[in-house]
Structures are given as C-alpha cells and as structure tokens.
Coordinates of N, CA and C in Angstrom, one line a residue:
Chain A
E10 N 81.0 -1.3 -145.1 CA 81.9 -2.3 -144.8 C 81.1 -3.8 -145.3
P11 N 81.8 -4.8 -145.8 CA 81.1 -5.8 -146.2 C 80.3 -6.7 -144.8
E12 N 79.5 -7.3 -145.0 CA 79.1 -8.1 -144.0 C 78.4 -9.2 -144.5
V13 N 78.0 -10.4 -143.5 CA 77.5 -11.5 -143.8 C 76.0 -11.1 -143.5
T14 N 75.0 -11.6 -144.4 CA 73.6 -11.4 -144.1 C 73.1 -12.8 -143.9
Q15 N 71.8 -12.7 -143.1 CA 71.1 -14.0 -143.1 C 69.6 -13.5 -143.0
T16 N 68.8 -14.6 -143.7 CA 67.5 -14.3 -143.6 C 66.9 -15.6 -143.5
P17 N 65.7 -15.7 -142.8 CA 64.8 -14.5 -142.0 C 65.6 -14.4 -140.7
S18 N 65.2 -13.2 -140.0 CA 65.9 -13.0 -138.8 C 65.1 -13.9 -137.8
H19 N 64.0 -14.3 -138.1 CA 63.2 -15.1 -137.1 C 62.4 -16.1 -137.9
Q20 N 62.4 -17.4 -137.6 CA 61.4 -18.4 -138.3 C 61.0 -19.2 -137.1
V21 N 59.6 -19.3 -137.3 CA 58.8 -20.1 -136.4 C 58.4 -21.4 -137.4
T22 N 58.5 -22.4 -136.8 CA 58.1 -23.7 -137.7 C 57.5 -24.9 -136.8
Q23 N 56.7 -25.6 -137.5 CA 56.1 -26.8 -136.7 C 57.0 -27.8 -136.7
M24 N 56.9 -28.6 -135.7 CA 57.8 -29.7 -135.3 C 57.5 -30.7 -136.5
G25 N 58.7 -31.1 -137.0 CA 58.5 -32.2 -138.1 C 58.7 -31.4 -139.5
Q26 N 58.7 -30.1 -139.4 CA 58.5 -29.6 -140.9 C 60.3 -29.3 -141.2
E27 N 60.3 -29.2 -142.6 CA 61.7 -28.8 -143.1 C 61.8 -27.3 -143.0
V28 N 63.0 -26.9 -142.8 CA 63.4 -25.6 -142.7 C 64.5 -25.1 -143.3
I29 N 64.8 -23.9 -144.2 CA 65.9 -23.9 -144.6 C 66.4 -22.3 -144.4
L30 N 67.6 -22.2 -143.6 CA 68.0 -20.8 -143.3 C 69.0 -20.4 -144.4
R31 N 68.9 -19.1 -144.7 CA 69.7 -18.6 -145.8 C 70.7 -17.6 -145.4
C32 N 72.0 -17.5 -146.0 CA 72.9 -16.6 -145.7 C 73.8 -16.3 -146.9
V33 N 74.2 -15.0 -147.0 CA 74.9 -14.4 -148.0 C 76.3 -14.1 -147.3
P34 N 77.3 -15.0 -147.5 CA 78.6 -14.6 -146.9 C 79.2 -13.4 -148.0
I35 N 80.4 -12.9 -147.1 CA 81.3 -11.9 -147.8 C 81.8 -12.4 -149.2
S36 N 81.6 -11.6 -150.3 CA 81.7 -12.1 -151.5 C 83.3 -12.5 -151.9
N37 N 84.2 -12.1 -151.2 CA 85.4 -12.9 -151.7 C 85.9 -13.9 -150.8
H38 N 85.2 -14.3 -149.8 CA 85.5 -15.3 -148.7 C 85.2 -16.7 -149.2
L39 N 86.1 -17.5 -148.8 CA 86.1 -18.9 -149.4 C 85.6 -20.0 -148.6
Y40 N 85.6 -19.9 -147.2 CA 85.3 -20.6 -146.4 C 83.8 -20.2 -145.5
F41 N 83.0 -21.1 -145.5 CA 81.6 -20.8 -144.8 C 81.3 -21.7 -143.8
Y42 N 80.5 -21.2 -142.6 CA 80.4 -21.9 -141.5 C 78.9 -21.7 -141.1
W43 N 78.3 -22.9 -140.4 CA 77.2 -22.7 -139.6 C 77.5 -22.9 -138.2
Y44 N 76.8 -22.0 -137.3 CA 77.1 -22.3 -135.8 C 75.7 -22.3 -135.2
R45 N 75.5 -22.8 -134.3 CA 74.1 -22.6 -133.3 C 74.3 -22.1 -131.9
Q46 N 73.5 -21.5 -131.5 CA 73.5 -21.0 -129.9 C 72.2 -21.3 -129.4
I47 N 71.9 -22.3 -128.6 CA 70.9 -22.4 -127.8 C 70.5 -21.4 -126.8
L48 N 69.5 -20.9 -126.5 CA 69.4 -19.8 -125.5 C 70.1 -20.0 -124.3
G49 N 71.1 -19.0 -123.7 CA 71.8 -19.2 -122.8 C 73.0 -20.1 -122.6
Q50 N 73.2 -20.8 -123.8 CA 74.5 -21.5 -123.8 C 75.4 -21.2 -124.8
K51 N 76.5 -21.8 -125.0 CA 77.6 -21.3 -125.7 C 77.3 -21.3 -127.2
V52 N 78.1 -20.9 -128.1 CA 78.1 -20.9 -129.6 C 78.8 -22.3 -129.9
E53 N 77.9 -23.2 -130.7 CA 78.3 -24.4 -131.0 C 78.8 -24.6 -132.7
F54 N 79.8 -25.3 -132.9 CA 80.0 -25.3 -134.2 C 79.2 -26.3 -134.9
L55 N 78.8 -26.4 -136.1 CA 78.1 -27.3 -136.8 C 78.7 -27.8 -138.1
V56 N 79.1 -27.0 -138.9 CA 79.8 -27.4 -140.2 C 80.6 -26.2 -140.8
S57 N 81.7 -26.7 -141.6 CA 82.2 -25.9 -142.5 C 82.3 -26.2 -143.8
F58 N 82.5 -25.3 -144.7 CA 82.2 -25.6 -146.3 C 83.2 -24.9 -147.0
Y59 N 83.8 -25.6 -148.1 CA 84.9 -25.0 -148.7 C 84.8 -25.9 -150.1
N60 N 85.1 -24.9 -151.1 CA 85.3 -25.5 -152.3 C 84.1 -26.5 -152.8
N61 N 82.9 -26.1 -152.3 CA 81.6 -26.6 -152.8 C 81.5 -28.2 -151.8
E62 N 82.2 -28.3 -150.8 CA 82.0 -29.5 -150.0 C 82.3 -29.3 -148.6
I63 N 81.7 -30.1 -147.7 CA 81.8 -30.0 -146.4 C 83.2 -30.2 -146.0
S64 N 83.9 -29.4 -145.3 CA 85.4 -29.8 -144.9 C 85.5 -30.4 -143.4
E65 N 84.5 -29.6 -142.5 CA 84.6 -30.2 -141.2 C 83.1 -30.1 -140.7
K66 N 82.8 -31.1 -139.9 CA 81.5 -31.0 -139.1 C 81.5 -31.6 -137.8
S67 N 80.8 -31.1 -137.0 CA 80.7 -31.5 -135.6 C 79.9 -32.7 -135.5
E68 N 79.8 -33.4 -134.2 CA 78.7 -34.5 -134.0 C 77.4 -34.0 -134.1
I69 N 76.9 -32.7 -133.7 CA 75.7 -32.1 -133.8 C 75.0 -32.3 -135.3
F70 N 75.8 -31.9 -136.2 CA 75.5 -32.2 -137.6 C 75.3 -33.5 -138.2
D71 N 74.0 -33.9 -138.0 CA 73.7 -35.6 -138.2 C 73.1 -35.4 -139.5
D72 N 72.4 -36.5 -139.9 CA 71.7 -36.8 -141.3 C 70.5 -35.7 -141.4
Q73 N 70.1 -35.2 -140.2 CA 69.1 -34.3 -140.3 C 69.5 -32.8 -141.0
F74 N 70.7 -32.7 -141.0 CA 71.3 -31.3 -141.4 C 71.8 -31.4 -142.8
S75 N 71.7 -30.5 -143.7 CA 72.4 -30.4 -144.8 C 72.8 -28.9 -145.2
V76 N 73.9 -28.8 -145.9 CA 74.3 -27.4 -146.4 C 74.5 -27.5 -148.0
E77 N 74.2 -26.2 -148.5 CA 74.2 -26.0 -149.8 C 74.7 -24.7 -150.2
R78 N 75.5 -24.6 -151.4 CA 75.8 -23.3 -151.9 C 75.0 -23.5 -153.4
P79 N 73.7 -23.1 -153.5 CA 72.9 -23.3 -154.7 C 73.6 -22.3 -155.8
D80 N 74.1 -21.2 -155.5 CA 74.7 -20.4 -156.6 C 75.9 -19.6 -155.9
G81 N 76.4 -18.7 -156.6 CA 77.6 -18.0 -156.3 C 77.4 -17.2 -155.0
S82 N 76.2 -16.9 -154.4 CA 76.3 -15.8 -153.4 C 75.6 -16.4 -152.1
N83 N 74.7 -17.5 -152.3 CA 74.1 -18.0 -151.2 C 74.5 -19.1 -150.6
F84 N 74.4 -19.4 -149.2 CA 74.9 -20.5 -148.6 C 73.7 -20.9 -147.6
T85 N 73.1 -22.2 -147.5 CA 71.8 -22.5 -146.9 C 72.2 -23.7 -145.9
L86 N 71.2 -23.6 -144.9 CA 71.4 -24.8 -144.0 C 69.9 -25.4 -144.0
K87 N 69.8 -26.6 -144.1 CA 68.6 -27.2 -144.3 C 68.4 -28.1 -143.1
I88 N 67.3 -28.0 -142.3 CA 67.1 -29.1 -141.1 C 65.7 -29.7 -141.6
R89 N 66.0 -31.1 -141.9 CA 64.9 -31.9 -142.7 C 63.7 -31.8 -141.9
S90 N 63.8 -32.5 -140.6 CA 62.5 -32.5 -139.9 C 62.6 -32.2 -138.4
T91 N 62.2 -30.8 -138.2 CA 62.6 -30.1 -137.0 C 62.1 -30.8 -135.8
K92 N 63.0 -30.7 -134.9 CA 62.6 -31.1 -133.5 C 62.5 -29.9 -132.5
L93 N 62.0 -30.1 -131.3 CA 61.8 -28.9 -130.4 C 63.3 -28.5 -130.1
E94 N 64.0 -29.3 -129.9 CA 65.6 -29.1 -129.5 C 66.4 -28.5 -130.4
D95 N 65.8 -28.4 -131.7 CA 66.4 -27.5 -132.7 C 66.2 -25.8 -132.4
S96 N 65.4 -25.6 -131.7 CA 65.3 -24.3 -131.6 C 66.4 -23.4 -130.9
A97 N 67.0 -22.7 -131.7 CA 68.1 -21.9 -131.3 C 68.4 -20.9 -132.3
M98 N 69.5 -20.1 -131.9 CA 69.9 -18.9 -132.8 C 70.9 -19.5 -133.7
Y99 N 70.7 -19.6 -135.2 CA 71.8 -20.1 -136.1 C 72.5 -18.9 -136.6
F100 N 73.9 -19.0 -136.6 CA 74.7 -18.0 -137.1 C 75.4 -18.7 -138.4
C101 N 75.4 -17.6 -139.2 CA 76.4 -18.1 -140.4 C 77.6 -17.2 -140.4
A102 N 78.6 -17.8 -140.8 CA 79.8 -17.1 -140.7 C 80.7 -17.3 -141.9
S103 N 81.7 -16.4 -142.3 CA 82.6 -16.7 -143.5 C 83.9 -16.2 -143.0
S104 N 85.1 -16.8 -143.8 CA 86.5 -16.2 -143.7 C 87.0 -16.4 -144.9
E105 N 88.0 -15.4 -145.0 CA 88.8 -15.3 -146.3 C 89.8 -16.4 -146.6
A106 N 90.5 -16.9 -145.5 CA 91.7 -17.8 -146.0 C 91.6 -18.9 -145.0
R107 N 92.5 -19.9 -145.2 CA 92.5 -21.2 -144.5 C 92.8 -21.1 -143.0
S108 N 93.6 -20.2 -142.6 CA 93.9 -20.2 -141.1 C 94.5 -18.6 -140.7
G109 N 94.3 -18.4 -139.6 CA 95.1 -17.0 -139.5 C 94.4 -15.8 -139.5
T110 N 93.0 -16.1 -140.1 CA 92.1 -14.8 -140.3 C 91.0 -15.1 -139.4
E111 N 90.4 -14.0 -139.3 CA 89.1 -13.7 -138.5 C 87.9 -14.3 -139.3
A112 N 86.7 -14.8 -138.5 CA 85.6 -15.1 -139.0 C 84.6 -13.9 -139.0
F113 N 83.8 -13.8 -140.0 CA 82.9 -12.7 -140.0 C 81.4 -13.4 -139.7
F114 N 80.6 -13.0 -138.6 CA 79.4 -13.5 -138.3 C 78.2 -12.7 -138.9
G115 N 77.1 -13.4 -139.2 CA 75.9 -12.7 -139.5 C 75.1 -12.5 -138.1
Q116 N 74.2 -11.8 -138.3 CA 73.2 -11.3 -137.2 C 72.4 -12.5 -136.6
G117 N 72.3 -13.6 -137.5 CA 71.6 -14.9 -137.0 C 70.1 -14.8 -137.2
T118 N 69.8 -16.0 -137.3 CA 68.4 -16.4 -137.6 C 67.7 -17.1 -136.3
R119 N 66.8 -16.4 -135.7 CA 66.3 -17.3 -134.5 C 65.4 -18.2 -134.9
L120 N 65.5 -19.5 -134.7 CA 64.5 -20.6 -135.2 C 63.8 -20.9 -133.9
T121 N 62.5 -21.0 -134.0 CA 61.4 -21.5 -132.9 C 60.9 -22.6 -133.5
V122 N 60.9 -23.8 -132.8 CA 60.3 -24.9 -133.2 C 59.1 -25.2 -132.3
V123 N 57.8 -25.3 -132.9 CA 56.8 -25.3 -132.0 C 56.0 -26.6 -132.2
Chain B
S7 N 88.6 -32.1 -129.2 CA 88.7 -30.8 -129.6 C 89.6 -29.8 -128.8
Q8 N 89.8 -28.7 -129.2 CA 90.7 -27.7 -128.6 C 89.8 -26.7 -127.9
Q9 N 88.7 -26.8 -127.5 CA 88.0 -25.9 -126.8 C 88.6 -25.1 -125.6
G10 N 88.4 -23.7 -125.9 CA 88.9 -22.9 -125.0 C 87.8 -22.8 -123.8
E11 N 88.0 -22.4 -122.6 CA 87.2 -22.2 -121.5 C 87.5 -21.0 -120.7
E12 N 86.6 -19.9 -120.6 CA 87.0 -18.6 -120.0 C 86.6 -18.7 -118.5
D13 N 87.1 -17.9 -117.9 CA 86.8 -17.4 -116.5 C 87.2 -16.2 -116.3
P14 N 86.5 -15.3 -115.3 CA 85.2 -15.9 -114.8 C 84.0 -16.0 -115.6
Q15 N 83.0 -16.6 -115.1 CA 81.8 -16.8 -116.2 C 81.1 -15.6 -116.0
A16 N 81.3 -14.6 -115.0 CA 80.4 -13.4 -115.0 C 81.4 -12.3 -114.4
L17 N 81.3 -11.0 -114.8 CA 82.0 -10.1 -114.2 C 81.4 -8.7 -114.2
S18 N 81.4 -8.1 -113.1 CA 80.6 -6.7 -113.0 C 81.7 -6.0 -112.4
I19 N 81.7 -4.8 -113.2 CA 82.6 -3.6 -112.8 C 81.9 -2.3 -113.2
Q20 N 82.6 -1.3 -112.6 CA 82.3 0.0 -112.9 C 82.9 0.5 -114.0
E21 N 82.3 1.6 -114.7 CA 83.1 2.4 -115.7 C 84.2 2.8 -115.4
G22 N 85.2 2.8 -116.2 CA 86.6 3.2 -115.9 C 87.4 2.2 -115.3
E23 N 86.9 1.2 -114.8 CA 87.8 0.1 -114.1 C 88.3 -0.8 -115.3
N24 N 89.3 -1.6 -115.0 CA 89.8 -2.6 -116.1 C 89.2 -3.9 -115.9
A25 N 88.9 -4.6 -116.9 CA 88.4 -5.9 -116.8 C 89.4 -6.9 -117.3
T26 N 89.5 -7.9 -116.8 CA 90.4 -9.0 -117.2 C 89.5 -10.3 -117.2
M27 N 89.8 -11.0 -118.6 CA 89.1 -12.5 -118.6 C 90.0 -13.3 -119.2
N28 N 89.9 -14.4 -118.6 CA 91.0 -15.5 -119.0 C 90.3 -16.6 -119.8
C29 N 91.4 -17.3 -120.5 CA 90.9 -18.6 -121.3 C 92.0 -19.5 -121.4
S30 N 91.7 -20.7 -120.9 CA 92.5 -22.0 -121.0 C 92.1 -22.9 -122.3
Y31 N 93.1 -23.5 -122.9 CA 92.7 -24.4 -123.8 C 93.5 -25.6 -123.7
K32 N 93.2 -26.7 -124.4 CA 93.8 -28.1 -124.3 C 94.9 -28.3 -124.9
T33 N 94.9 -28.2 -126.3 CA 96.1 -28.8 -127.1 C 96.8 -27.5 -127.8
S34 N 97.8 -27.6 -128.6 CA 98.4 -26.9 -129.3 C 97.7 -26.1 -130.2
I35 N 98.3 -24.9 -130.4 CA 97.4 -23.8 -131.4 C 98.3 -23.2 -132.3
N36 N 97.7 -22.8 -133.3 CA 98.4 -21.7 -134.2 C 98.1 -20.3 -133.8
N37 N 96.9 -20.2 -133.6 CA 96.6 -18.7 -133.2 C 95.3 -18.8 -132.3
L38 N 95.0 -17.7 -131.6 CA 93.7 -17.9 -130.6 C 93.2 -16.7 -130.9
Q39 N 91.9 -16.5 -131.0 CA 91.1 -15.3 -131.3 C 90.0 -15.1 -130.1
W40 N 89.9 -13.8 -129.9 CA 88.7 -13.2 -128.9 C 87.6 -12.8 -129.7
Y41 N 86.4 -12.9 -129.2 CA 85.1 -12.3 -130.2 C 84.4 -11.8 -128.8
R42 N 83.6 -10.9 -129.2 CA 82.6 -10.3 -128.4 C 81.3 -10.5 -129.0
Q43 N 80.1 -10.6 -128.1 CA 78.8 -10.9 -128.6 C 77.9 -10.1 -127.7
N44 N 77.2 -9.2 -128.3 CA 76.4 -8.5 -127.6 C 75.0 -9.3 -127.4
S45 N 74.2 -9.1 -126.5 CA 73.0 -9.9 -126.4 C 72.2 -10.2 -127.6
G46 N 72.0 -11.6 -128.0 CA 71.2 -11.8 -129.1 C 71.7 -11.5 -130.3
R47 N 72.9 -11.0 -130.6 CA 73.4 -10.7 -131.8 C 74.9 -11.5 -132.4
G48 N 75.1 -11.2 -133.4 CA 76.2 -12.1 -134.0 C 77.7 -11.9 -133.1
L49 N 78.5 -12.8 -133.4 CA 79.9 -12.5 -132.7 C 80.7 -11.5 -133.7
V50 N 81.5 -10.8 -133.0 CA 82.4 -9.7 -133.7 C 83.8 -10.1 -133.2
H51 N 84.7 -10.2 -134.1 CA 86.1 -10.5 -134.1 C 86.8 -9.3 -133.3
L52 N 87.4 -9.5 -132.2 CA 88.2 -8.4 -131.4 C 89.7 -8.4 -131.8
I53 N 90.3 -9.6 -131.6 CA 91.8 -9.6 -131.9 C 92.3 -10.9 -132.0
L54 N 93.4 -11.4 -132.7 CA 94.0 -12.5 -132.9 C 95.3 -12.4 -132.5
I55 N 95.9 -13.4 -131.9 CA 97.1 -13.6 -131.3 C 97.8 -14.9 -131.8
R56 N 98.8 -14.8 -132.5 CA 99.6 -16.0 -133.0 C 100.2 -16.8 -132.0
S57 N 100.7 -17.9 -132.1 CA 101.4 -18.7 -131.1 C 102.8 -18.2 -130.9
N58 N 103.4 -17.5 -131.9 CA 104.7 -17.0 -131.6 C 104.5 -15.7 -130.9
E59 N 103.5 -15.1 -130.6 CA 103.4 -13.8 -129.9 C 102.9 -14.0 -128.7
R60 N 103.6 -13.1 -127.8 CA 103.2 -13.1 -126.2 C 102.2 -12.1 -125.9
E61 N 102.1 -11.0 -126.6 CA 101.3 -9.9 -126.3 C 100.9 -9.1 -127.6
K62 N 99.6 -8.7 -127.5 CA 99.1 -7.9 -128.7 C 98.1 -6.8 -128.1
H63 N 98.2 -5.6 -128.8 CA 97.2 -4.5 -128.2 C 96.5 -4.1 -129.4
S64 N 95.1 -3.7 -129.0 CA 94.6 -3.2 -130.2 C 93.5 -2.0 -129.3
G65 N 93.8 -0.8 -129.5 CA 93.0 0.1 -128.8 C 93.0 0.1 -127.3
R66 N 92.0 -0.1 -126.6 CA 91.9 -0.4 -125.3 C 91.9 -2.0 -124.8
L67 N 92.3 -2.6 -125.9 CA 92.4 -4.2 -125.6 C 93.8 -4.6 -125.6
R68 N 94.2 -5.5 -124.6 CA 95.4 -6.0 -124.7 C 95.2 -7.4 -124.3
V69 N 95.8 -8.5 -125.3 CA 95.6 -10.0 -125.2 C 97.1 -10.5 -124.8
T70 N 97.1 -11.3 -124.0 CA 98.5 -12.1 -123.7 C 98.2 -13.5 -124.0
L71 N 99.2 -14.1 -124.5 CA 99.3 -15.6 -124.7 C 100.4 -16.3 -124.0
D72 N 100.2 -17.3 -123.3 CA 101.2 -18.0 -122.7 C 101.0 -19.7 -123.0
T73 N 101.7 -20.0 -124.2 CA 101.4 -21.3 -124.7 C 102.0 -22.4 -123.9
S74 N 103.0 -21.9 -123.0 CA 103.5 -23.2 -122.0 C 102.4 -23.4 -121.0
K75 N 101.5 -22.7 -120.6 CA 100.5 -22.9 -119.7 C 99.0 -22.9 -120.4
K76 N 99.1 -22.9 -121.7 CA 97.9 -23.0 -122.4 C 96.7 -22.1 -122.1
S77 N 97.2 -20.6 -122.0 CA 96.2 -19.8 -121.5 C 96.5 -18.4 -122.2
S78 N 95.3 -17.7 -122.2 CA 95.3 -16.4 -122.8 C 94.4 -15.4 -121.9
S79 N 94.8 -14.3 -121.9 CA 94.0 -13.3 -121.2 C 93.6 -12.1 -122.1
L80 N 92.5 -11.5 -121.7 CA 91.9 -10.3 -122.4 C 91.8 -9.4 -121.5
L81 N 92.5 -8.1 -121.5 CA 92.3 -7.1 -120.6 C 91.7 -5.8 -121.7
I82 N 90.5 -5.3 -120.9 CA 89.9 -4.1 -121.6 C 90.2 -3.1 -120.3
T83 N 90.9 -2.1 -120.9 CA 91.2 -1.0 -120.2 C 90.3 0.1 -120.0
A84 N 90.3 0.8 -118.9 CA 88.9 2.0 -119.0 C 87.7 1.6 -119.5
S85 N 87.0 0.7 -119.0 CA 85.8 0.0 -119.4 C 84.8 1.1 -119.6
R86 N 83.7 0.9 -120.4 CA 82.7 1.8 -120.8 C 81.4 1.1 -120.8
A87 N 80.4 1.6 -120.5 CA 78.9 0.8 -120.5 C 78.9 0.1 -121.7
A88 N 79.4 0.7 -122.8 CA 79.0 0.0 -124.1 C 80.0 -1.3 -124.4
D89 N 81.1 -1.7 -123.4 CA 81.5 -2.7 -123.4 C 80.8 -4.0 -122.7
T90 N 79.6 -3.7 -122.2 CA 79.0 -4.5 -121.6 C 78.3 -5.7 -122.8
A91 N 78.9 -6.8 -122.7 CA 78.8 -7.8 -123.6 C 79.3 -9.3 -123.0
S92 N 79.3 -10.3 -124.0 CA 79.9 -11.7 -123.6 C 81.0 -11.8 -124.4
Y93 N 82.2 -12.3 -123.8 CA 83.5 -12.3 -124.4 C 84.0 -13.8 -124.5
F94 N 84.3 -14.2 -125.8 CA 84.8 -15.5 -125.9 C 86.2 -15.5 -126.4
C95 N 86.8 -16.6 -126.1 CA 88.0 -17.0 -126.9 C 87.6 -18.1 -127.8
A96 N 88.4 -18.3 -128.9 CA 88.3 -19.1 -130.0 C 89.3 -19.7 -130.5
T97 N 89.5 -21.3 -130.4 CA 90.6 -21.9 -131.0 C 90.0 -22.8 -132.2
F98 N 90.7 -23.4 -132.7 CA 90.3 -24.2 -133.9 C 89.9 -25.6 -133.5
Y99 N 88.6 -26.1 -134.2 CA 87.9 -27.3 -134.0 C 88.8 -28.5 -134.3
N100 N 89.6 -28.3 -135.4 CA 90.7 -29.2 -135.6 C 92.0 -28.4 -135.9
Q101 N 93.1 -29.0 -135.4 CA 94.3 -28.2 -135.6 C 94.6 -27.9 -137.1
A102 N 94.0 -28.8 -138.1 CA 94.3 -28.6 -139.6 C 93.3 -27.6 -140.2
G103 N 92.3 -27.5 -139.5 CA 91.1 -27.2 -140.0 C 90.8 -25.3 -140.0
T104 N 89.8 -25.0 -140.2 CA 89.4 -23.5 -140.2 C 88.2 -23.1 -139.2
A105 N 87.6 -24.4 -138.9 CA 86.2 -23.8 -138.1 C 86.7 -23.5 -136.6
L106 N 86.1 -22.5 -136.0 CA 86.4 -22.2 -134.6 C 85.5 -22.7 -133.8
I107 N 85.7 -22.9 -132.6 CA 85.2 -23.4 -131.4 C 85.4 -22.4 -130.3
F108 N 84.3 -22.3 -129.7 CA 84.1 -21.2 -128.5 C 84.0 -21.9 -127.3
G109 N 84.3 -21.2 -126.2 CA 84.1 -21.5 -124.8 C 82.7 -21.0 -124.4
K110 N 82.4 -21.1 -123.0 CA 81.1 -20.6 -122.7 C 81.2 -19.1 -122.5
G111 N 82.3 -18.4 -122.5 CA 82.4 -17.2 -122.4 C 82.3 -16.4 -121.1
T112 N 82.6 -15.2 -121.1 CA 82.6 -14.3 -119.8 C 81.7 -13.3 -120.0
T113 N 80.7 -13.1 -119.2 CA 79.6 -12.1 -119.4 C 80.1 -10.9 -118.7
L114 N 80.4 -9.8 -119.2 CA 81.0 -8.6 -118.6 C 79.7 -7.7 -118.6
S115 N 79.6 -7.0 -117.4 CA 78.6 -6.0 -117.1 C 79.3 -4.7 -116.7
V116 N 79.3 -3.7 -117.2 CA 79.8 -2.4 -117.0 C 78.8 -1.4 -116.6
S117 N 78.9 -1.1 -115.4 CA 77.7 -0.2 -114.8 C 78.3 1.4 -114.8
S118 N 77.5 2.2 -115.2 CA 78.0 3.6 -115.1 C 77.5 4.3 -113.8

C-alpha cells in the first residue's frame, strides 16, 4: 500500500541551527501538508502546498519556515533558525484531490532542539 | 477556523464495551473526517462523512453527523485493546481549502 515516508525519524539540533525535514508524499497525490504536534498537545496545521506553491498557511508558519518541492518526489520543510519551542513531532501528509478525500500521514520526524 | 473539539478528553472502557466520542465544530462544513493516532505515530484516516449524510458505517465504526447542531459522533462497537489510541475529528482550515485542522482529541483506553 502506498505510504508517505519521512526522514529522519528523529533529529536533534542546536538552537539557532537550520534544519530540513524531508518527506516523500504518495506519488499520485497533488496536495501536500506539514503539521506539527508538540508533546501532549494537538496536531497543528502549518502549511499546504499545491502546484508548486503555498496554498494555505497558519499563523504558526512565519518567516522562519519554508517549504519546497525540489524534485518530483520530495517535499521539504526548512526551519531557518531553530528555537527550543520548535521541538515537536512534525508530520507530513498528502492527499489526492482538492476536497472530500482523506489525507495520508507519514510517521513523523521528532525534532529536538537543544 | 472551523476547528472541531472532541469530548470527552479521555475515556476508559473494558474490552467488548462500546465507546462514543463527540465532536463539535463552529462553521459550515462540506465534510467531516475522523482520524486515529496511536501514541507517537502518524494519524490514520478512519472515516469521512459528507454534509448531506446523517450516518455512515465502516466495520465496527459508526459516525453520525448533525449539521443543525454542528456536531458529530464516533461510535466504536465491541471495542478491543487494540483500539486504544487518540481519536480526532477534522474539518477544513478554510472552507475553500484542503488543509485539515484537528481538535484536541479523545484519548481512548481499552483494557482487557
């Protein structure tokens, strides 16, 4: 069964460092998303991406964050200068169509900022 | 935003019992989805119910939707220990968009 894959599964980084989280969405999906979940809290929407541009973003997704689809398969989230409060589980998801279909989530990357 | 909120926050039951979780949301929807999350893992889609549907079944899952009350419920019948997880309802971040937003979820614990 097709799945969304994320790498790495766990990343530890120093505060102030840049980090790139990687995702390979399901191949025929057109919409891509990043979410985060701080430990013990709810899953929060960050950004959605369609047709090589951001289609929606939340107030969390500030200038510290950027997304890119550098090739036909990868979808990345970059955090420019990490803060302690960026420590969270980051989930990538993809969906096939505009609406009325489910989103498929990866297993997440646990980011720890020290 | 149209964020859904689930209740109860936590639910503990015995194997074989039914579990009911509720979700309330704020604005009009085209559809509402339920997801499950095992501890520390990604979310898994369970079921989608459209705004013109009142009830939908999938295996041991039954979802209802009352658009007049802006609420939905998820019923898991004959629960198993493997159903232990957090359950979230999801609506759209923007009505015209595709991104989902999730409530705080109901943590279900099923003991054998």
